[in-house]
Coordinates of C-alpha atoms and ligand atoms in Angstrom, one line a residue:
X1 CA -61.3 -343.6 -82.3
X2 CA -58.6 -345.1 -84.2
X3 CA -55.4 -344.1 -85.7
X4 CA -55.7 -343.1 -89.3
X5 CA -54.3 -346.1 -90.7
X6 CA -56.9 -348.2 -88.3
X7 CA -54.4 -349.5 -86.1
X8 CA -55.2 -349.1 -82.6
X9 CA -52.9 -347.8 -79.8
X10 CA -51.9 -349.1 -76.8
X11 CA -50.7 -346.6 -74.0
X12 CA -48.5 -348.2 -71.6
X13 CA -48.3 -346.2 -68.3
X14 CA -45.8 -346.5 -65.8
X15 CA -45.4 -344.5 -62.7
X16 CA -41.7 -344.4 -61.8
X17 CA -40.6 -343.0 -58.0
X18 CA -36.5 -343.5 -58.0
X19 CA -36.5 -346.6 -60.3
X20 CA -33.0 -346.1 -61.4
X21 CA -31.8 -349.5 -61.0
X22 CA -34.6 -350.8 -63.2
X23 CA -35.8 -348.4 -65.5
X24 CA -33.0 -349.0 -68.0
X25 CA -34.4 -353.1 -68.3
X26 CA -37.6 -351.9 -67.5
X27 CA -37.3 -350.0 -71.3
X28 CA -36.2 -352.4 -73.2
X29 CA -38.2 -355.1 -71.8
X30 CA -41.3 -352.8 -72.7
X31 CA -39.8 -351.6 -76.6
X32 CA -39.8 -355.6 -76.7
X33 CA -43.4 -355.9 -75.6
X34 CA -43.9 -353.4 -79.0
X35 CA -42.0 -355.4 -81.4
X36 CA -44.1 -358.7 -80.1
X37 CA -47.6 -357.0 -80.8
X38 CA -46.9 -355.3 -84.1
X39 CA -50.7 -354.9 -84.9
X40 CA -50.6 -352.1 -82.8
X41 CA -48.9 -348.7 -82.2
X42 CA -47.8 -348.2 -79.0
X43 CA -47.1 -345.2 -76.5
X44 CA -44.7 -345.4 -73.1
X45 CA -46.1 -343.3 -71.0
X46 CA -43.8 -342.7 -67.6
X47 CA -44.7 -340.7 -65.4
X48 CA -41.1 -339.7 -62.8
X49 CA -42.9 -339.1 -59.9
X50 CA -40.4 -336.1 -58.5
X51 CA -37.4 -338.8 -58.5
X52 CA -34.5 -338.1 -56.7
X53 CA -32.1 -340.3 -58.7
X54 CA -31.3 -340.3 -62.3
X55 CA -34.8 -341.9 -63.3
X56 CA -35.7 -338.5 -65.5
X57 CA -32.4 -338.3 -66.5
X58 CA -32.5 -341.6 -67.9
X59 CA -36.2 -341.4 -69.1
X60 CA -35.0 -338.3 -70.8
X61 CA -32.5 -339.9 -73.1
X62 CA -34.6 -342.9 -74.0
X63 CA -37.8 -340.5 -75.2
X64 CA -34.8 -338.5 -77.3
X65 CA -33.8 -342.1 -78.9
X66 CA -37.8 -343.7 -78.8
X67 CA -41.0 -341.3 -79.8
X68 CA -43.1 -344.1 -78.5
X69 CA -41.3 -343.1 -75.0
X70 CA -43.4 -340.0 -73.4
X71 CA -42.6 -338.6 -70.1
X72 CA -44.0 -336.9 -67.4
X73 CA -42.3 -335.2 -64.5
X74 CA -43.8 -334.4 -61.6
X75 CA -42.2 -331.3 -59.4
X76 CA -42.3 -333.4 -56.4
X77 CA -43.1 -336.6 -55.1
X78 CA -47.0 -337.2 -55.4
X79 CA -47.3 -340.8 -54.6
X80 CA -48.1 -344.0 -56.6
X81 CA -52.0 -343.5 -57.6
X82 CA -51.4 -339.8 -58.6
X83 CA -48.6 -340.4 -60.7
X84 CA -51.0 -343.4 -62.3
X85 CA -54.1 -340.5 -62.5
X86 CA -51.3 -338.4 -64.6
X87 CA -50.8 -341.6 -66.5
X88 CA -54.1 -342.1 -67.4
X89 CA -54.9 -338.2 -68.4
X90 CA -52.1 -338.1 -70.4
X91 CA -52.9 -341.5 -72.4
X92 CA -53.8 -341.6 -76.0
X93 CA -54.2 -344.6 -76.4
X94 CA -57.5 -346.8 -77.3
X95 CA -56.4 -348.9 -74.6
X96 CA -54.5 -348.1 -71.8
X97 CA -52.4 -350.6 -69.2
X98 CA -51.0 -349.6 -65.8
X99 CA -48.0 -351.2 -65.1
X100 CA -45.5 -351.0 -62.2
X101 CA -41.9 -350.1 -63.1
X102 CA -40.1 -352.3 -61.2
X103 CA -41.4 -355.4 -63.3
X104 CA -43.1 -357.3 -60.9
X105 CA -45.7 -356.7 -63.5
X106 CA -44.2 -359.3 -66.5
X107 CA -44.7 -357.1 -69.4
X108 CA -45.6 -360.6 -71.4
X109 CA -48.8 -360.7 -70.2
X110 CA -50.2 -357.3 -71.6
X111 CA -50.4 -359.3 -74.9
X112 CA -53.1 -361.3 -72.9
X113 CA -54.6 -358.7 -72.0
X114 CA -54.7 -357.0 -75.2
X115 CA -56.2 -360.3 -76.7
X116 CA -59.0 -360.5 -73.9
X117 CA -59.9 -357.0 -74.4
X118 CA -60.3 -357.6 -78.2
X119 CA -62.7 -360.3 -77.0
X120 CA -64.4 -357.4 -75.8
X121 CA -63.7 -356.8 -72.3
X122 CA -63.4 -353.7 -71.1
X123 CA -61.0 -354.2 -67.9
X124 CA -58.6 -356.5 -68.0
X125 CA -57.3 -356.7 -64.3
X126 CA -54.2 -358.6 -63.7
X127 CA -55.0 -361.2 -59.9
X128 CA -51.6 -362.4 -58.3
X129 CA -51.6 -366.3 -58.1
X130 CA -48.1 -365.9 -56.4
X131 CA -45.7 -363.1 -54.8
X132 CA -42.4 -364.7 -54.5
X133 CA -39.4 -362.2 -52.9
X134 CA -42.3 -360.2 -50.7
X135 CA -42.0 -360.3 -47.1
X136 CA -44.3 -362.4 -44.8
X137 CA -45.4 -358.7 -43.5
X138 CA -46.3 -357.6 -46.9
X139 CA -48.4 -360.9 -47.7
X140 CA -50.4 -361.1 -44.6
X141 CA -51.1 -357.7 -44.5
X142 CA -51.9 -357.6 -48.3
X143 CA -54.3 -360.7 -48.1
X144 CA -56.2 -359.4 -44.8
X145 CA -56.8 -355.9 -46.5
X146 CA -58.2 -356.9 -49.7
X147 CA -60.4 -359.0 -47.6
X148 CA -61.7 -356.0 -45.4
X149 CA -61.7 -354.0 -47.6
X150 CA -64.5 -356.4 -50.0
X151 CA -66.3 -356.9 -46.6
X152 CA -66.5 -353.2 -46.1
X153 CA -66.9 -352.1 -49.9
X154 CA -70.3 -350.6 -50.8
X155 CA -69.1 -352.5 -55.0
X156 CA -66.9 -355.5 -54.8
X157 CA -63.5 -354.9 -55.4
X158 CA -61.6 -358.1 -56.6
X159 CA -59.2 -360.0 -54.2
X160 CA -55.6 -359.9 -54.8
X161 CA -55.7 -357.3 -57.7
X162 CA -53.5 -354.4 -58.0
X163 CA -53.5 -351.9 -60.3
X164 CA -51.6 -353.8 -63.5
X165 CA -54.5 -354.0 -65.5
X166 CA -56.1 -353.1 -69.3
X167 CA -58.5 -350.7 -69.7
X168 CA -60.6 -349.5 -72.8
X169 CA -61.1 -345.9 -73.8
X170 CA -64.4 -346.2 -72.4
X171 CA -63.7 -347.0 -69.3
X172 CA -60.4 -344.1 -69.0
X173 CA -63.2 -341.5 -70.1
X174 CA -65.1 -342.5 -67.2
X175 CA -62.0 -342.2 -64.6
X176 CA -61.3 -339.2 -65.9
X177 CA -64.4 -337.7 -64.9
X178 CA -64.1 -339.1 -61.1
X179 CA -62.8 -335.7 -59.8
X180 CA -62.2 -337.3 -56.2
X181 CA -58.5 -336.4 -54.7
X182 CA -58.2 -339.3 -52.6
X183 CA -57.7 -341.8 -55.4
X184 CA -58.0 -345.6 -55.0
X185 CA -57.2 -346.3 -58.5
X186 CA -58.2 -350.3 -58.5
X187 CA -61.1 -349.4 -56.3
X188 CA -62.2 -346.6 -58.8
X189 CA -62.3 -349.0 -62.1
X190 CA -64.4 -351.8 -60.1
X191 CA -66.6 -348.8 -59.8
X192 CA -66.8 -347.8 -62.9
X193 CA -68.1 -351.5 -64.3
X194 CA -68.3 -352.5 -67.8
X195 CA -67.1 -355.9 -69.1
X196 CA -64.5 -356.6 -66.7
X197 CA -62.1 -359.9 -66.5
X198 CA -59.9 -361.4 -64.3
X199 CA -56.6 -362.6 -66.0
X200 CA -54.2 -364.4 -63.1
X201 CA -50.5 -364.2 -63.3
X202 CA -47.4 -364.9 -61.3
X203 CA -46.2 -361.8 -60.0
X204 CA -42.2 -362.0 -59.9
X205 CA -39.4 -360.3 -57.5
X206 CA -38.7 -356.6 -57.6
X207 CA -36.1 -356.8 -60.6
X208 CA -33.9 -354.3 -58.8
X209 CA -33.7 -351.7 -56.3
X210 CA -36.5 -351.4 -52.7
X211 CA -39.6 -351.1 -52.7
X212 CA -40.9 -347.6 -52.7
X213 CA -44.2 -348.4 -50.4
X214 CA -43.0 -348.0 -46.9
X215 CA -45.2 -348.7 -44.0
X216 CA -46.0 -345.2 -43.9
X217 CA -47.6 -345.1 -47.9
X218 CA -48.9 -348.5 -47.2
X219 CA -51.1 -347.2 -44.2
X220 CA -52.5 -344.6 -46.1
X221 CA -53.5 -346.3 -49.4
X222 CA -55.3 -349.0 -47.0
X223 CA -57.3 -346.1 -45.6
X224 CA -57.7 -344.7 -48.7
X225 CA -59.1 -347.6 -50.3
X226 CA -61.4 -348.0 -47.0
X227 CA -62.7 -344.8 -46.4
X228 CA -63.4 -343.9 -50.6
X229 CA -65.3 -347.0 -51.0
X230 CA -67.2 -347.1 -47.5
X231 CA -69.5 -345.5 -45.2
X232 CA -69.4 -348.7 -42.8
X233 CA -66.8 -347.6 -40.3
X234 CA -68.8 -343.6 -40.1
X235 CA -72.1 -345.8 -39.6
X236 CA -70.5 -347.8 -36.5
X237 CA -71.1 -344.8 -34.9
X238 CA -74.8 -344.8 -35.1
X239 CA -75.0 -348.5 -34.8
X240 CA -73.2 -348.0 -31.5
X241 CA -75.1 -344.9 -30.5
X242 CA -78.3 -347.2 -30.4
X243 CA -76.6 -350.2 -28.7
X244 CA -75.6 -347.9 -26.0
X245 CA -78.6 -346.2 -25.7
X246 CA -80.5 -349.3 -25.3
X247 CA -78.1 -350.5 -22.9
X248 CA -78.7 -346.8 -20.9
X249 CA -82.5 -347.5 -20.9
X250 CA -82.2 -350.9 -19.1
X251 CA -79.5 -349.6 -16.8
X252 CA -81.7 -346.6 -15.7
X253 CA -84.8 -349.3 -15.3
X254 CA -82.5 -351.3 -13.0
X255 CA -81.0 -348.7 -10.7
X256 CA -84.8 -347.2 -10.6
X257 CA -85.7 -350.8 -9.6
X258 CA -82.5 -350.9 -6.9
X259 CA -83.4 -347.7 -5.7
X260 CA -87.0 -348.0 -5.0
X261 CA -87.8 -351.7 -4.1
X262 CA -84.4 -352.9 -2.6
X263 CA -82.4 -351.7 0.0
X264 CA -79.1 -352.1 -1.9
X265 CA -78.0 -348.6 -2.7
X266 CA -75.8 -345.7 -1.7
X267 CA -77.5 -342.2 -1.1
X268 CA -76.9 -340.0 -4.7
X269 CA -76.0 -343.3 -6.9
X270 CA -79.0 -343.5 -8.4
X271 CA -79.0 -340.2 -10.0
X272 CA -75.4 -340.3 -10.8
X273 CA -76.6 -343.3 -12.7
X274 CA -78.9 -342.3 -14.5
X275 CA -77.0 -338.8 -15.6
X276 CA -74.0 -341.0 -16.7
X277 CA -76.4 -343.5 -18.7
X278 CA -78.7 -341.0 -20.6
X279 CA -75.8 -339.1 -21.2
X280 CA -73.6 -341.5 -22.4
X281 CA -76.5 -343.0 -24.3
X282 CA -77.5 -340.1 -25.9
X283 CA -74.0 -338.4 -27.0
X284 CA -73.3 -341.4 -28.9
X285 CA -76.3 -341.4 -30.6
X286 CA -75.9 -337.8 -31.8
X287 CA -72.3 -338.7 -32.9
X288 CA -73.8 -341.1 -35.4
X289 CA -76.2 -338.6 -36.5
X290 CA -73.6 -336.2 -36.9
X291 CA -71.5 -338.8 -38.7
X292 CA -74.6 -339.8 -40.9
X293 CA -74.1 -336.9 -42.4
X294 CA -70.5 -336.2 -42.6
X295 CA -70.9 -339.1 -44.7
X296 CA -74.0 -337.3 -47.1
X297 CA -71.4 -334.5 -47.1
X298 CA -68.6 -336.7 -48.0
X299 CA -70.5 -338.5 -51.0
X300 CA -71.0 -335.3 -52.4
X301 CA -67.8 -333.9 -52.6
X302 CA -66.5 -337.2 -54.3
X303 CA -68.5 -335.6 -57.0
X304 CA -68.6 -338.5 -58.6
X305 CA -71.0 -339.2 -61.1
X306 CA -74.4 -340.6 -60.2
X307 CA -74.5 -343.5 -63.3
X308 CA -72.5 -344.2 -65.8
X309 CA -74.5 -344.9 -69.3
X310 CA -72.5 -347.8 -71.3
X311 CA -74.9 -347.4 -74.8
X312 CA -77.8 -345.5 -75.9
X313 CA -80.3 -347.0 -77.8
X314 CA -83.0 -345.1 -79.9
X315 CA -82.7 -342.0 -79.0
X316 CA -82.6 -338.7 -81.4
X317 CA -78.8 -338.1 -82.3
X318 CA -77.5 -341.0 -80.6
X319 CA -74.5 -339.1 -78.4
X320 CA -71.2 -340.3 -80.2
X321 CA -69.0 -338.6 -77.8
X322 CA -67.5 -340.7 -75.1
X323 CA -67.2 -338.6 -73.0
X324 CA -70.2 -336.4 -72.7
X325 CA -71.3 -335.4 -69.8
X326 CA -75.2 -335.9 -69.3
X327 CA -76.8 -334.2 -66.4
X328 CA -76.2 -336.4 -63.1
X329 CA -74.6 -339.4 -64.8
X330 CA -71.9 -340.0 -67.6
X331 CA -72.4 -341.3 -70.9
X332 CA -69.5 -343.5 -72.0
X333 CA -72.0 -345.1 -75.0
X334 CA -69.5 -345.1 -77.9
Ligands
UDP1 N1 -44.2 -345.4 -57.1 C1 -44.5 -344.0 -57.4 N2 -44.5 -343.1 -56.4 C2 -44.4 -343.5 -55.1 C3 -44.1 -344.8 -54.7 C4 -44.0 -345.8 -55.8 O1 -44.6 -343.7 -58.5 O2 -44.4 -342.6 -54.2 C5 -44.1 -346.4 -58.1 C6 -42.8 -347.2 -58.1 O3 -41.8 -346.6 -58.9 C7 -43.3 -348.5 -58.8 C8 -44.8 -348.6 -58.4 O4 -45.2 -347.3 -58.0 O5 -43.3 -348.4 -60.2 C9 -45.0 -349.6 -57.3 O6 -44.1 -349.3 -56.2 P1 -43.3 -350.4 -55.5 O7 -42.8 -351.4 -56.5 O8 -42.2 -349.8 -54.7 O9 -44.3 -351.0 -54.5 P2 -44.4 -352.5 -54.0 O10 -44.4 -353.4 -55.2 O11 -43.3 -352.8 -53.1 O12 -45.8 -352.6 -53.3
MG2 MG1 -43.1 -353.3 -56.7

């Protein structure tokens, strides 16, 4: 798995959506990061999400000056976590680091991370201590997602973690196999498991330019994150089905009660009632039925796999390729 000469690579991917105001420091900030770790080789992956500034033109000249500098360019724009998914396919690299291009990210603490992961963690996942120069908006709403989101999550994803992070071979081989289309990248590594280890740092203002995560984007990567990593809000359904029809059974009790022993009711109430009740009562019920399995359905055309194998031990042929495929699950034993 390594370079001839035994040094390792590190492949730096960076998704880049009209970055034009930053790329240029963003480069040389990263060919510095290189120079400060020369144990290793390193590749720039940057993936121009279909840009309508000079981002590929500028990404252009630097991988005709740089060979570490790679680039992909998409034919349109294909948001944020599919530009990283490119990333990650198109990595090399024995490990590989997300990183945004705006620098928020400081490239300074992917030496960290490279020194944890030679201490043998698989996932090195950057946590936010601070986020000076966001909005109030963008903090609240940041804080109360990730924690709904570990509430609702079927594996915990970690609190105020995005997706700057390290991850081994290992690990990428796995993600790579995770053919689901509605990709929560941060969500998706959690899942995958391994060694992984927390490394806090200060996350810093936007060097230049906007943010490209409008309301809009935001929205949908929260329900993204939500709906790929949790059944919960398709079970409410059922949950509510039976509260109701519980509620619908002691309702028809009570205006059988009215109706029968008492003189307070109207001619036709009663069975107007009881219709409405069972009714009621029962349609929810099948909704959650319905949405149980929506939710089977939905689990299987994840398609992703059913384990994931970190070592084999004793068998015949030990499997040395990482990313075999075994019948159900995925063998990432190296
Ligand atoms: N980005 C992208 N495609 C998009 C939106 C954003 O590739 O459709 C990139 C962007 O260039 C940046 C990273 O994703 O490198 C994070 O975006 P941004 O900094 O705008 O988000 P924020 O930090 O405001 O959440
Ligand atoms: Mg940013």
């Amino acid at each position: 798995m390594t370079s001839q000469n035994d040094r390792q690579l590190i492949s730096v991917v960076v998704p880049c959506y009209n970055e034009e105001e930053v790329i240029g420091e963003t480069l040389s900030q990263l060919s510095r990061l290189c120079d400060t770790a020369p144990a290793y080789d390193f590749e720039l992956v940057f993936v121009d999400d279909g840009s309508q500034d000079r981002t590929l033109h500028l990404l252009r000249e630097a991988a005709a000056q740089d060979a570490r500098v790679k680039v992909l360019s998409f034919a349109r724009n294909f948001g944020h976590q599919i530009a990283v998914t490119a990333g990650i396919d198109a990595a090399k690299g024995d490990a590989v680091v997300l990183i945004d291009a705006d620098l928020q990210d400081p490239p300074e603490t992917v030496v960290e991370m490279i020194a944890k992961w030679r201490e043998g963690y698989d996932v090195v996942y950057g946590t936010r201590t601070s986020r000076p120069g966001e909005s109030r908006f963008k903090l609240m709403t940041a804080r109360g997602f990730y924690r709904v989101l570990n509430g609702l999550s079927e594996v915990p994803i970690p609190l105020d973690t995005g997706d700057f992070r390290l991850m081994g071979r290992n690990v990428v081989e796995v993600l790579k196999a995770m053919p689901e289309r509605d990709r929560f990248v941060r969500g998706m590594v959690s899942w995958v498991g391994f060694n992984q280890t927390a490394l806090p740092y200060e996350r810093a203002k936007r060097f230049a330019g906007t943010s490209k995560y409008p309301l809009r984007k935001m929205m949908r990567f929260a329900t993204d994150g939500i709906l790929s990593f949790s059944a919960k809000p398709l079970r409410f359904a059922t949950t509510m089905g039976m509260v109701a029809a519980a509620f619908a059974m002691l309702g028809i009790v009570y205006v059988l009660v009215l109706r029968l022993f008492t003189s307070i009711w109207v001619e036709g109430w009663t069975a107007i009632m009881i219709a409405l009740l069972f009714l009621g009562g029962v349609q929810l019920l099948c909704l959650g039925i319905l949405g149980e399995y929506v939710g089977r359905t939905y689990s299987e055309v994840k398609k992703r796999p059913l384990y994931v194998v970190r070592e084999k031990i004793g068998f015949e042929g030990s499997d040395k390729d990482p990313s075999s495929a075994t019948e159900h699950g995925l063998s990432a034993a190296e």
